[in-house]
XYZ file of C-alpha atoms in Angstrom:
754
model
C -30.712 33.275 -122.586
C -30.092 36.834 -121.437
C -27.610 38.782 -123.493
C -25.108 40.873 -121.645
C -24.717 44.469 -122.737
C -20.985 44.480 -121.877
C -18.750 43.119 -124.602
C -16.194 40.518 -123.537
C -12.544 41.525 -123.773
C -10.761 39.479 -126.438
C -7.349 38.105 -125.542
C -6.209 38.439 -129.150
C -3.912 41.408 -129.669
C -5.420 42.203 -133.080
C -8.918 42.415 -131.654
C -8.351 45.920 -130.324
C -7.283 47.424 -133.652
C -9.784 49.970 -134.948
C -11.808 50.062 -131.757
C -12.573 53.250 -129.928
C -10.189 53.946 -127.008
C -11.696 54.146 -123.574
C -12.335 57.620 -122.254
C -10.468 58.897 -119.234
C -12.227 61.071 -116.719
C -10.639 64.489 -116.542
C -10.193 66.291 -113.308
C -13.020 68.685 -112.530
C -12.614 72.048 -110.885
C -13.495 71.609 -107.213
C -16.572 73.531 -106.111
C -15.929 76.799 -104.371
C -17.633 75.933 -101.119
C -16.931 77.511 -97.749
C -14.255 75.679 -95.752
C -16.785 74.400 -93.220
C -18.788 72.403 -95.796
C -15.887 70.387 -97.306
C -14.557 69.666 -93.811
C -17.912 68.367 -92.599
C -18.283 66.207 -95.694
C -14.728 64.862 -95.280
C -15.382 64.009 -91.649
C -18.621 62.244 -92.598
C -16.787 60.209 -95.225
C -13.853 59.462 -92.898
C -11.344 60.892 -95.366
C -9.333 63.115 -92.987
C -8.276 62.939 -89.318
C -9.211 65.509 -86.751
C -5.754 65.595 -85.128
C -2.181 65.541 -86.411
C 0.406 62.823 -85.838
C 3.747 64.282 -84.702
C 5.567 60.994 -84.061
C 8.654 60.363 -86.243
C 8.441 57.902 -89.105
C 10.471 54.757 -88.397
C 13.391 54.132 -90.721
C 13.778 50.652 -92.260
C 16.532 49.042 -94.231
C 14.930 47.311 -97.219
C 18.126 45.888 -98.688
C 17.771 42.433 -97.128
C 14.052 42.687 -96.359
C 11.567 40.539 -98.290
C 8.070 42.077 -98.294
C 6.424 38.762 -99.175
C 7.623 37.309 -95.877
C 5.893 40.055 -93.897
C 2.196 39.073 -93.425
C 1.248 42.695 -92.654
C 2.662 43.957 -95.953
C 1.881 40.951 -98.139
C -1.879 41.561 -97.993
C -1.373 44.865 -99.835
C 0.743 43.334 -102.613
C -1.133 41.605 -105.476
C -0.203 37.983 -106.137
C 1.809 37.327 -109.265
C -0.662 34.791 -110.640
C -3.882 36.506 -109.583
C -5.385 39.679 -111.083
C -5.384 42.810 -108.995
C -8.581 43.313 -107.039
C -10.902 46.183 -107.919
C -10.199 49.395 -105.992
C -12.649 50.243 -103.228
C -15.715 52.086 -104.461
C -16.248 55.725 -103.605
C -18.844 56.218 -100.880
C -22.333 57.126 -102.067
C -22.314 60.459 -100.242
C -19.076 61.511 -101.904
C -20.305 60.466 -105.349
C -23.502 62.427 -104.872
C -21.581 65.471 -103.688
C -19.247 65.360 -106.689
C -22.108 64.903 -109.138
C -24.152 67.751 -107.680
C -21.115 70.027 -107.657
C -20.352 69.236 -111.277
C -23.938 69.873 -112.341
C -24.011 73.124 -110.396
C -20.847 74.520 -111.944
C -21.893 73.418 -115.429
C -25.225 75.191 -115.009
C -23.462 78.250 -113.615
C -21.102 78.281 -116.585
C -24.031 78.109 -119.001
C -25.812 80.890 -117.148
C -22.812 83.216 -117.229
C -22.212 82.476 -120.888
C -25.860 83.222 -121.653
C -25.557 86.575 -119.883
C -22.476 87.442 -121.930
C -24.299 86.643 -125.172
C -27.363 88.621 -124.052
C -25.194 91.678 -123.344
C -24.105 91.941 -126.988
C -27.267 90.567 -128.636
C -28.685 93.992 -129.587
C -25.346 95.234 -130.968
C -24.883 92.070 -133.001
C -28.429 92.265 -134.399
C -27.997 95.899 -135.415
C -24.606 95.218 -137.024
C -25.962 92.110 -138.746
C -28.839 94.072 -140.325
C -26.585 96.937 -141.420
C -24.019 94.590 -142.985
C -26.786 92.561 -144.620
C -28.007 95.716 -146.369
C -24.529 96.859 -147.419
C -23.425 93.457 -148.735
C -26.816 92.492 -150.248
C -27.087 89.569 -147.867
C -23.378 88.697 -148.284
C -23.608 88.164 -152.035
C -21.748 91.211 -153.377
C -18.299 89.575 -153.191
C -16.690 86.255 -152.360
C -14.953 87.318 -149.123
C -15.099 90.282 -146.770
C -11.884 89.671 -144.840
C -10.099 92.543 -146.584
C -12.627 95.282 -145.813
C -11.601 98.347 -143.812
C -13.646 98.937 -140.684
C -13.908 102.571 -139.617
C -12.653 102.869 -136.044
C -11.378 105.758 -133.895
C -9.065 103.613 -131.761
C -5.336 104.275 -131.734
C -2.773 101.676 -132.696
C -2.029 100.968 -129.058
C -5.605 99.746 -128.544
C -5.550 97.393 -131.514
C -4.983 93.712 -130.801
C -4.245 90.884 -133.214
C -5.741 87.478 -132.571
C -5.808 84.297 -134.612
C -9.242 82.847 -135.356
C -10.260 79.717 -137.283
C -12.823 80.812 -139.890
C -15.078 78.139 -141.427
C -17.080 78.816 -144.588
C -19.063 76.678 -147.014
C -16.212 76.026 -149.420
C -13.025 76.929 -147.574
C -11.487 77.272 -144.150
C -8.963 79.845 -142.905
C -6.834 78.386 -140.120
C -5.176 80.794 -137.715
C -6.375 83.842 -139.633
C -5.077 87.056 -138.051
C -7.953 89.385 -137.159
C -7.435 92.897 -135.790
C -9.700 93.730 -132.854
C -10.174 97.033 -131.059
C -11.416 98.100 -127.630
C -14.407 100.133 -128.831
C -16.210 97.178 -130.410
C -16.864 93.665 -129.038
C -14.945 91.015 -130.914
C -18.041 89.058 -132.055
C -19.474 92.305 -133.456
C -16.270 92.977 -135.383
C -16.339 89.478 -136.850
C -19.813 90.242 -138.244
C -18.238 92.884 -140.498
C -16.072 90.122 -141.957
C -19.130 87.907 -142.538
C -18.687 85.495 -139.610
C -20.511 84.761 -136.365
C -18.287 83.932 -133.423
C -18.674 80.885 -131.218
C -17.636 82.661 -128.020
C -18.931 85.964 -126.583
C -15.581 87.373 -125.405
C -12.436 85.901 -126.980
C -13.583 83.811 -129.946
C -11.130 81.366 -131.452
C -13.604 79.886 -133.926
C -16.214 81.489 -136.189
C -18.551 80.282 -138.926
C -19.620 82.201 -142.003
C -23.092 83.718 -142.121
C -24.032 82.079 -145.477
C -23.155 78.701 -143.935
C -25.393 79.386 -140.928
C -28.180 80.616 -143.209
C -27.975 77.389 -145.198
C -28.089 75.331 -142.002
C -31.108 77.350 -140.799
C -33.122 76.665 -143.959
C -32.015 73.030 -144.024
C -33.117 72.485 -140.432
C -36.518 74.045 -141.173
C -37.116 71.559 -143.980
C -35.759 68.348 -142.456
C -34.183 66.848 -139.339
C -30.497 67.794 -139.142
C -28.232 66.899 -136.235
C -25.471 69.365 -135.445
C -22.851 66.632 -135.106
C -23.722 65.090 -138.456
C -23.785 68.459 -140.194
C -20.384 69.468 -138.798
C -18.828 66.094 -139.663
C -20.157 66.295 -143.222
C -18.850 69.848 -143.558
C -15.394 68.857 -142.344
C -15.214 65.886 -144.709
C -16.145 68.201 -147.560
C -13.539 70.784 -146.552
C -10.871 68.107 -146.136
C -11.560 66.764 -149.624
C -11.058 70.266 -151.013
C -7.880 70.859 -149.002
C -6.073 67.692 -150.219
C -4.392 69.280 -153.195
C -1.606 67.703 -155.169
C -0.078 70.903 -156.542
C 3.344 71.978 -155.311
C 2.487 75.660 -155.078
C 0.451 75.210 -151.875
C 1.691 77.339 -149.021
C 3.585 75.392 -146.372
C 1.786 77.097 -143.482
C -1.523 75.502 -144.469
C -0.229 71.926 -144.714
C 0.332 71.488 -140.998
C -3.316 72.380 -140.304
C -4.858 69.950 -142.786
C -5.280 67.246 -140.162
C -7.122 69.669 -137.896
C -10.098 69.670 -140.262
C -10.822 66.075 -139.344
C -9.454 65.981 -135.798
C -11.232 68.903 -134.120
C -14.634 68.400 -132.536
C -16.435 71.693 -133.119
C -19.985 70.631 -132.366
C -20.167 72.868 -129.297
C -18.659 75.856 -131.122
C -20.986 75.371 -134.087
C -23.990 75.118 -131.757
C -23.000 78.395 -130.093
C -22.878 80.159 -133.463
C -26.212 78.641 -134.497
C -27.820 79.762 -131.241
C -26.522 83.282 -131.765
C -27.890 83.323 -135.309
C -31.278 82.198 -133.979
C -31.124 84.940 -131.345
C -30.479 87.505 -134.087
C -33.538 86.275 -135.993
C -35.719 86.482 -132.872
C -34.410 89.946 -132.048
C -35.200 91.057 -135.611
C -38.779 89.843 -135.213
C -39.048 91.689 -131.915
C -37.797 94.906 -133.535
C -40.379 94.501 -136.314
C -43.224 93.892 -133.861
C -42.332 96.697 -131.462
C -41.146 99.130 -134.119
C -44.384 98.984 -136.116
C -46.514 98.811 -132.922
C -48.526 95.823 -134.115
C -51.724 95.032 -132.245
C -52.596 91.624 -130.822
C -55.011 91.018 -133.700
C -52.252 91.711 -136.238
C -49.831 89.416 -134.417
C -52.394 86.620 -134.365
C -53.131 87.192 -138.056
C -49.418 86.796 -138.819
C -49.513 83.416 -137.071
C -52.718 82.201 -138.790
C -54.313 84.528 -141.324
C -57.159 82.092 -142.050
C -58.393 82.297 -138.478
C -57.521 85.848 -137.435
C -57.519 87.754 -140.717
C -60.007 90.602 -141.359
C -63.554 89.167 -141.131
C -65.892 91.262 -143.300
C -69.385 90.466 -144.687
C -69.421 86.887 -143.382
C -72.866 85.262 -143.532
C -73.832 83.116 -140.529
C -76.714 80.684 -140.089
C -77.290 81.847 -136.510
C -75.862 84.652 -134.355
C -74.440 82.014 -131.992
C -72.110 80.604 -134.661
C -68.515 81.267 -133.541
C -66.112 83.322 -135.621
C -63.092 81.189 -134.709
C -62.908 77.593 -133.501
C -59.683 76.613 -131.727
C -58.859 73.021 -130.757
C -55.806 71.968 -128.765
C -53.628 69.098 -129.917
C -53.828 66.096 -127.603
C -50.485 64.560 -128.560
C -48.679 64.437 -125.215
C -45.519 62.523 -124.354
C -45.804 59.626 -121.944
C -42.183 59.920 -120.852
C -39.573 62.671 -120.682
C -35.832 62.273 -120.611
C -34.149 63.416 -117.423
C -31.253 65.183 -119.098
C -33.161 66.660 -122.029
C -32.962 70.130 -120.473
C -31.468 71.480 -117.279
C -32.081 75.167 -117.936
C -34.829 77.257 -116.372
C -35.853 79.940 -118.893
C -36.867 83.339 -117.598
C -40.136 85.120 -118.321
C -38.530 87.203 -121.083
C -37.222 84.122 -122.910
C -40.708 82.692 -123.510
C -42.148 83.442 -126.990
C -45.000 85.935 -127.145
C -47.451 83.292 -128.307
C -46.755 81.245 -125.145
C -48.492 81.841 -121.833
C -46.054 83.102 -119.228
C -45.702 80.984 -116.062
C -46.931 83.843 -113.865
C -50.141 84.041 -115.900
C -50.857 80.323 -115.827
C -53.103 80.480 -112.749
C -55.210 83.276 -114.197
C -55.568 81.538 -117.551
C -56.379 78.248 -115.826
C -59.337 79.897 -114.081
C -60.523 81.411 -117.375
C -60.174 78.057 -119.141
C -62.251 76.269 -116.517
C -64.998 78.892 -116.728
C -65.325 78.532 -120.525
C -64.865 74.774 -120.756
C -68.554 74.040 -121.406
C -68.676 76.530 -124.285
C -66.131 74.655 -126.404
C -67.504 71.153 -125.960
C -67.494 68.820 -128.988
C -65.596 71.312 -131.205
C -63.195 69.594 -133.591
C -61.336 71.554 -136.251
C -57.710 72.000 -137.206
C -55.763 75.114 -138.134
C -53.225 75.099 -140.942
C -51.761 77.870 -143.036
C -51.328 76.611 -146.588
C -53.570 77.148 -149.578
C -53.115 73.535 -150.706
C -54.569 72.300 -147.458
C -57.525 74.679 -147.892
C -58.107 73.237 -151.348
C -57.927 69.653 -150.029
C -60.438 70.497 -147.334
C -62.782 72.053 -149.892
C -62.600 69.057 -152.212
C -63.164 66.647 -149.340
C -66.197 68.638 -148.158
C -67.598 68.734 -151.693
C -67.151 64.970 -152.044
C -68.906 64.264 -148.734
C -71.716 66.670 -149.612
C -72.253 65.034 -153.009
C -72.289 61.518 -151.526
C -74.702 62.517 -148.758
C -77.015 64.248 -151.252
C -77.107 61.130 -153.454
C -77.806 58.842 -150.484
C -80.612 61.089 -149.246
C -82.177 61.224 -152.706
C -82.336 57.421 -152.828
C -83.667 57.191 -149.274
C -86.395 59.821 -149.666
C -88.004 57.877 -152.507
C -89.230 55.007 -150.308
C -91.016 54.232 -147.038
C -89.820 52.611 -143.829
C -89.817 48.805 -143.771
C -90.655 48.648 -140.038
C -93.134 51.527 -140.048
C -94.978 51.608 -143.405
C -96.801 54.807 -142.499
C -93.542 56.741 -142.227
C -92.049 58.346 -145.335
C -88.503 59.608 -145.030
C -88.115 63.369 -145.407
C -85.475 65.906 -144.427
C -87.673 67.226 -141.630
C -88.359 63.741 -140.259
C -84.673 62.795 -140.217
C -83.674 66.080 -138.573
C -86.397 65.583 -135.970
C -85.144 62.073 -135.195
C -81.620 63.477 -134.892
C -82.804 65.998 -132.284
C -84.781 63.305 -130.448
C -81.690 61.100 -130.247
C -79.542 63.951 -128.936
C -82.095 64.807 -126.262
C -82.377 61.149 -125.328
C -78.612 60.795 -124.983
C -78.477 63.863 -122.743
C -81.219 62.460 -120.482
C -79.859 58.927 -120.279
C -80.274 57.232 -116.919
C -77.116 55.211 -116.475
C -78.359 53.709 -113.215
C -81.343 52.126 -114.982
C -79.076 50.795 -117.722
C -76.715 49.258 -115.185
C -79.660 47.610 -113.436
C -80.882 46.129 -116.714
C -77.392 44.880 -117.508
C -77.175 43.289 -114.076
C -80.505 41.555 -114.698
C -79.210 40.330 -118.054
C -76.096 38.995 -116.330
C -78.176 37.081 -113.774
C -80.442 35.677 -116.473
C -77.434 34.581 -118.494
C -75.784 32.767 -115.584
C -79.138 31.268 -114.591
C -79.354 29.750 -118.047
C -75.835 28.412 -117.663
C -76.779 26.933 -114.279
C -79.933 25.418 -115.802
C -77.856 23.734 -118.499
C -75.653 22.237 -115.817
C -78.749 21.196 -113.796
C -80.148 19.316 -116.782
C -77.073 17.104 -116.796
C -76.857 14.055 -114.518
C -75.043 14.641 -111.246
C -72.338 12.253 -110.059
C -73.597 12.154 -106.472
C -76.209 13.695 -104.172
C -73.851 16.356 -102.836
C -73.248 17.773 -106.321
C -77.003 17.777 -107.017
C -77.642 19.739 -103.820
C -74.984 22.324 -104.781
C -76.575 22.761 -108.225
C -80.006 23.218 -106.660
C -78.721 25.830 -104.224
C -76.983 27.735 -107.025
C -80.131 27.656 -109.146
C -82.286 28.936 -106.268
C -79.764 31.682 -105.488
C -79.942 32.983 -109.071
C -83.748 32.945 -108.929
C -83.821 35.046 -105.761
C -81.334 37.561 -107.192
C -83.343 37.792 -110.414
C -86.590 38.502 -108.546
C -84.842 41.169 -106.476
C -83.339 42.773 -109.588
C -86.703 42.745 -111.411
C -88.211 44.646 -108.492
C -85.585 47.388 -108.930
C -86.298 47.780 -112.643
C -90.081 47.688 -112.408
C -92.474 47.073 -115.276
C -90.465 48.971 -117.897
C -90.103 47.029 -121.138
C -87.488 47.273 -123.830
C -89.604 46.494 -126.910
C -93.351 46.916 -127.306
C -95.629 43.882 -127.682
C -92.892 41.481 -126.646
C -93.431 38.577 -124.270
C -91.629 38.370 -120.946
C -89.250 35.548 -121.875
C -88.330 37.379 -125.087
C -87.617 40.500 -123.035
C -85.254 38.338 -121.004
C -83.577 37.198 -124.219
C -82.976 40.823 -125.192
C -81.391 41.499 -121.800
C -79.106 38.479 -122.142
C -78.072 39.605 -125.628
C -77.307 43.057 -124.249
C -75.177 41.580 -121.452
C -73.177 39.347 -123.798
C -72.607 42.316 -126.115
C -71.370 44.357 -123.167
C -68.963 41.530 -122.365
C -67.653 41.694 -125.934
C -67.267 45.475 -125.627
C -65.312 45.284 -122.363
C -62.976 42.627 -123.741
C -62.490 44.608 -126.959
C -61.557 47.756 -125.012
C -59.160 45.780 -122.823
C -57.333 44.447 -125.888
C -57.139 47.916 -127.449
C -55.676 49.275 -124.226
C -53.043 46.552 -124.046
C -52.101 47.077 -127.701
C -51.184 50.735 -127.186
C -47.468 50.061 -126.500
C -47.264 48.243 -129.857
C -48.395 51.309 -131.800
C -45.871 52.800 -134.192
C -43.610 55.190 -132.331
C -43.006 58.752 -133.512
C -39.335 58.531 -132.603
C -36.860 57.977 -135.411
C -35.660 54.402 -135.727
C -38.261 52.946 -133.352
C -41.168 50.745 -134.463
C -42.889 50.763 -131.076
C -42.576 52.263 -127.624
C -41.360 49.068 -125.925
C -38.253 46.950 -126.239
C -37.934 43.498 -127.763
C -37.734 41.780 -124.371
C -41.000 43.369 -123.221
C -42.778 42.761 -126.518
C -42.737 38.956 -126.292
C -44.771 38.593 -123.052
C -47.136 41.312 -124.253
C -47.873 39.423 -127.472
C -48.494 36.276 -125.450
C -50.966 38.136 -123.246
C -52.717 39.586 -126.290
C -53.161 36.127 -127.789
C -54.804 34.946 -124.581
C -57.062 38.001 -124.494
C -57.997 37.496 -128.161
C -59.054 33.919 -127.391
C -61.322 35.223 -124.618
C -62.774 37.802 -127.019
C -63.593 35.089 -129.541
C -65.328 33.015 -126.846
C -67.446 35.953 -125.688
C -68.352 36.821 -129.278
C -69.507 33.228 -129.823
C -71.761 33.513 -126.755
C -73.225 36.737 -128.181
C -73.821 35.118 -131.573
C -75.449 32.114 -129.895
C -77.895 34.340 -127.991
C -78.544 36.347 -131.145
C -79.354 33.278 -133.238
C -81.781 32.014 -130.574
C -83.608 35.349 -130.536
C -83.761 35.539 -134.345
C -85.427 32.094 -134.426
C -88.040 32.927 -131.775
C -88.688 36.519 -133.006
C -87.854 36.668 -136.721
C -90.125 39.668 -137.411
C -88.738 41.877 -134.652
C -85.817 44.316 -134.878
C -82.609 42.317 -134.689
C -79.385 43.491 -133.002
C -76.459 43.810 -135.379
C -74.313 40.740 -135.872
C -70.608 40.700 -136.677
C -67.942 38.101 -137.387
C -64.678 37.749 -135.490
C -62.410 38.970 -138.357
C -64.661 42.004 -138.860
C -64.614 42.747 -135.127
C -60.831 42.986 -135.136
C -60.948 45.665 -137.872
C -63.600 48.060 -136.541
C -63.083 51.162 -134.377
C -64.919 52.610 -131.412
C -67.324 54.672 -133.557
C -68.626 51.691 -135.554
C -72.391 51.191 -135.721
C -72.024 47.765 -134.111
C -71.485 49.417 -130.727
C -74.797 51.289 -130.904
C -77.023 50.179 -127.991
C -80.105 52.113 -129.077
C -82.142 48.916 -129.478
C -81.557 48.044 -125.807
C -81.852 51.507 -124.252
C -84.598 53.037 -126.432
C -86.286 50.077 -128.049
C -89.540 51.951 -128.680
C -87.976 54.828 -130.660
C -87.721 54.878 -134.438
C -84.175 56.236 -134.442
C -83.037 53.329 -132.225
C -84.506 50.319 -134.049
C -84.896 51.381 -137.691
C -81.659 50.957 -139.649
C -82.805 53.152 -142.551
C -83.647 55.969 -140.162
C -80.200 55.716 -138.582
C -78.590 55.752 -142.023
C -80.606 58.807 -143.073
C -79.717 60.661 -139.868
C -76.026 60.090 -140.517
C -76.350 61.329 -144.098
C -78.182 64.452 -142.925
C -75.383 65.100 -140.434
C -72.759 64.591 -143.176
C -74.569 66.983 -145.500
C -74.977 69.705 -142.856
C -71.367 69.363 -141.723
C -70.069 69.520 -145.303
C -72.183 72.619 -146.024
C -70.842 74.308 -142.890
C -67.285 73.347 -143.839
C -67.632 74.830 -147.326
C -69.088 78.043 -145.914
C -66.312 78.430 -143.322
C -63.623 77.661 -145.915
C -65.028 80.592 -147.881
C -64.558 82.764 -144.811
C -60.991 81.574 -144.340
C -59.874 82.164 -147.920
C -61.240 85.728 -147.878
C -59.554 86.422 -144.543
C -56.240 85.248 -145.983
C -56.616 87.423 -149.070
C -57.526 90.543 -147.062
C -54.634 89.959 -144.654
C -52.114 89.609 -147.492
C -53.489 92.664 -149.329
C -53.408 94.897 -146.238
C -49.912 93.761 -145.229
C -48.685 94.182 -148.813
C -49.890 97.794 -148.930
C -48.627 98.735 -145.453
C -45.136 97.300 -146.011
C -44.815 99.072 -149.347
C -45.780 102.311 -147.617
C -43.179 101.789 -144.857
C -40.466 100.945 -147.367
C -41.252 104.035 -149.438
C -41.009 106.240 -146.336
C -37.627 104.754 -145.426
C -36.230 105.308 -148.884
C -37.389 108.947 -148.858
C -35.791 109.867 -145.495
C -32.868 112.285 -145.602
C -31.944 113.141 -142.027
C -32.337 111.780 -138.523
C -34.868 114.425 -137.401
C -37.431 113.214 -139.893
C -36.764 109.633 -138.835
C -37.772 110.302 -135.266
C -40.997 111.957 -136.356
C -42.117 109.432 -138.935
C -41.122 105.870 -137.998
C -40.646 104.343 -134.554
C -38.941 101.368 -136.172
C -35.784 103.377 -136.830
C -35.633 104.619 -133.235
C -35.912 101.167 -131.680
C -33.492 100.748 -128.717
C -31.898 97.680 -130.313
C -30.624 99.867 -133.184
C -29.177 102.593 -130.936
C -25.584 101.539 -131.646
C -25.933 102.470 -135.337
C -25.674 105.843 -136.992
C -28.569 107.508 -138.806
C -27.875 105.900 -142.201
C -27.173 102.597 -140.456
C -30.570 102.680 -138.755
C -32.238 103.318 -142.109
C -30.360 100.389 -143.649
C -31.324 98.056 -140.808
C -34.985 99.116 -140.972
C -35.029 98.627 -144.742
C -33.723 95.076 -144.343
C -36.445 94.233 -141.802
C -39.268 95.663 -143.922
C -37.877 94.252 -147.166
C -37.568 90.687 -145.814
C -41.142 90.790 -144.515
C -42.385 92.192 -147.831
C -40.587 89.511 -149.836
C -42.131 86.874 -147.579
C -45.645 88.224 -148.233
C -45.043 88.496 -151.989
C -43.834 84.895 -152.152
C -46.923 83.756 -150.274
C -49.205 85.604 -152.666
C -47.568 84.023 -155.703
C -47.570 80.582 -154.056
C -51.213 80.800 -152.983
C -52.614 82.486 -156.091
C -53.933 79.542 -158.123
C -55.263 77.510 -155.200
C -56.848 80.463 -153.417
C -58.659 81.623 -156.539
C -60.035 78.114 -157.080
C -61.337 77.994 -153.517
C -62.618 81.561 -153.880
C -64.712 80.618 -156.921
C -66.035 77.367 -155.386
C -67.391 78.792 -152.113
C -70.592 80.811 -151.497
C -70.194 84.476 -152.556
C -70.013 87.393 -150.128
C -70.437 91.136 -150.467
C -67.353 92.846 -151.857
C -65.946 89.781 -153.633
C -65.505 91.670 -156.907
C -63.270 94.410 -155.477
C -61.332 91.887 -153.384
C -60.520 89.731 -156.401
C -59.463 92.727 -158.525
C -57.035 94.038 -155.887
C -55.599 90.559 -155.315
C -54.999 89.914 -159.009
C -53.399 93.351 -159.492
C -50.917 92.738 -156.673
C -50.015 89.261 -157.933
C -49.523 90.549 -161.489
C -47.261 93.340 -160.216
C -45.054 90.726 -158.545
C -44.944 88.366 -161.516
């Protein structure tokens, strides 16, 4: 049964109580097109007539005239017992025209509004920084609505306007704000501690502490603007429902507005402006201090791009930095997720500009071979560094113990071979060279021969059974002869190459059949894994998978059928394997696996290793202990490299924090010692940044102090947060030259903060 998405209308009168009323489409502003375009569209739709009708309208007397008796008029009148027919649908061309016009004017409105915000962005950032310094980040007093703003405008240029002001704990409805002509209204609201929701004539504003709280909350968790605004309004309404009789009458009529108004759009505008102020502040800091590209990269990831001094490398070819791109791409994008086209200036500095994409694409293709098989992640927390160090130490200890046990005995297949570090490393190099020189054509030919041998055996089993008639016997004979001819032709392609030494011809054929049946298991396993991808847990909130319930049922049915085929092919592989183990018990045996174990393994499991079939005469391919020792050697070398590089990263982080700590203290001291604007221009470019041009000399100093102070506080908090973990990693990694002085300076700075 298919469920309809449209709910049936209940005839009961009480059924509609509490339901949401249907929305009515509001009239849109018609697009401002030239007269020729609307006329051509109207003619195409048949809406208007090309000529005018000048004939007089006939007059009728409807007193004794029954419309139901007129067949020409009755067809336009709905019957009393029948529902009215649906109105004719709008032509497709007209619907498309209206939709495109609406989208165009909405985009144009957003573009114009963005330009208005951009025009006052620098003034708002400068005023925000100056007020933040004067009010100690809006903590010096409870409200700033009664402050006096210095202005040279006359009384005739002052205008009063009512604005709804929303704060964390109270709301001021229809608050009278005095605006002047020399200062934009959103800039004036900043002096009162509010950010406007409109760039020209704001009617709503939200307090800066409220926006700061929302900014930190959104950085820590997922917060929807609608949910945040609704929760805020419920909180404000609960505080406004007072039972005392001394409440002013003018506030009572606005109590219902707290719950009735939908201010999601206004709140989003204020949030976007606050984000723009933060980005503009970062741009002033970067351009004012003239930071180099290396310093900007170090601010993004100090572990990778911090000062690299006295780092010991195993070989000169070892890279300083290893960068890996995340491969988590979306398989689908929503059509209406974004309709804006950002300009080149709106892209962050860390992003590649669209105009530079072609150049960077050419550079990426030229260096693609140099970054092959590099896998490492980049994080920025000391706890993650410590987890990486402990994991590397654990792997190194386990690999060392396994190698110690392995080096004390000889090979079971080759008694003359004793396992050593040099032997295992040599086998590792031999395997890598062999994998690079693999001849896939030869392997495919051997697999084809194994397939023919397998089906020949199946045909032989059928031939051994009694045929029902002569015609069936002839068909079996022809099939058997066909397989023989194909096998002889395939053997000629392969030649006299053998898989295992000192193995008879029919046993070589058994190995080829085992290889083919294993390849069948592999192909079926990969097919099931590919079909299971839609059932993987989705990253979207509230979704368990990427497909709907209706599509999941047939997919599960298909997977059950594919799993049955996998089990059948695995049984064929196990049957061939048991036959070979009986005929050749002293030879190297391919790995066996059960069906439940097969469903749990991944693509890198040792079961999928085909070394016995491709390189059957090599020690690394047929000796299980040698393969185990090679893996342990690789684990040990990788863990040692990881520990060494973690030591590099922790020292880069410490040097970056120390250098930034000292430089910011120096800048802050210079700002505090400035007395006049002439010295400012000579000493610091930060104060003379164009974004701060609207401020006076003392105002520029205040804004610059806020920028430097916030960055310094951020670095000091990081040093205190990282101190214990970084020192533990510092002590547990190989030493480098200059570690003593580095540790002393670090500890002195942390102690000065604490």
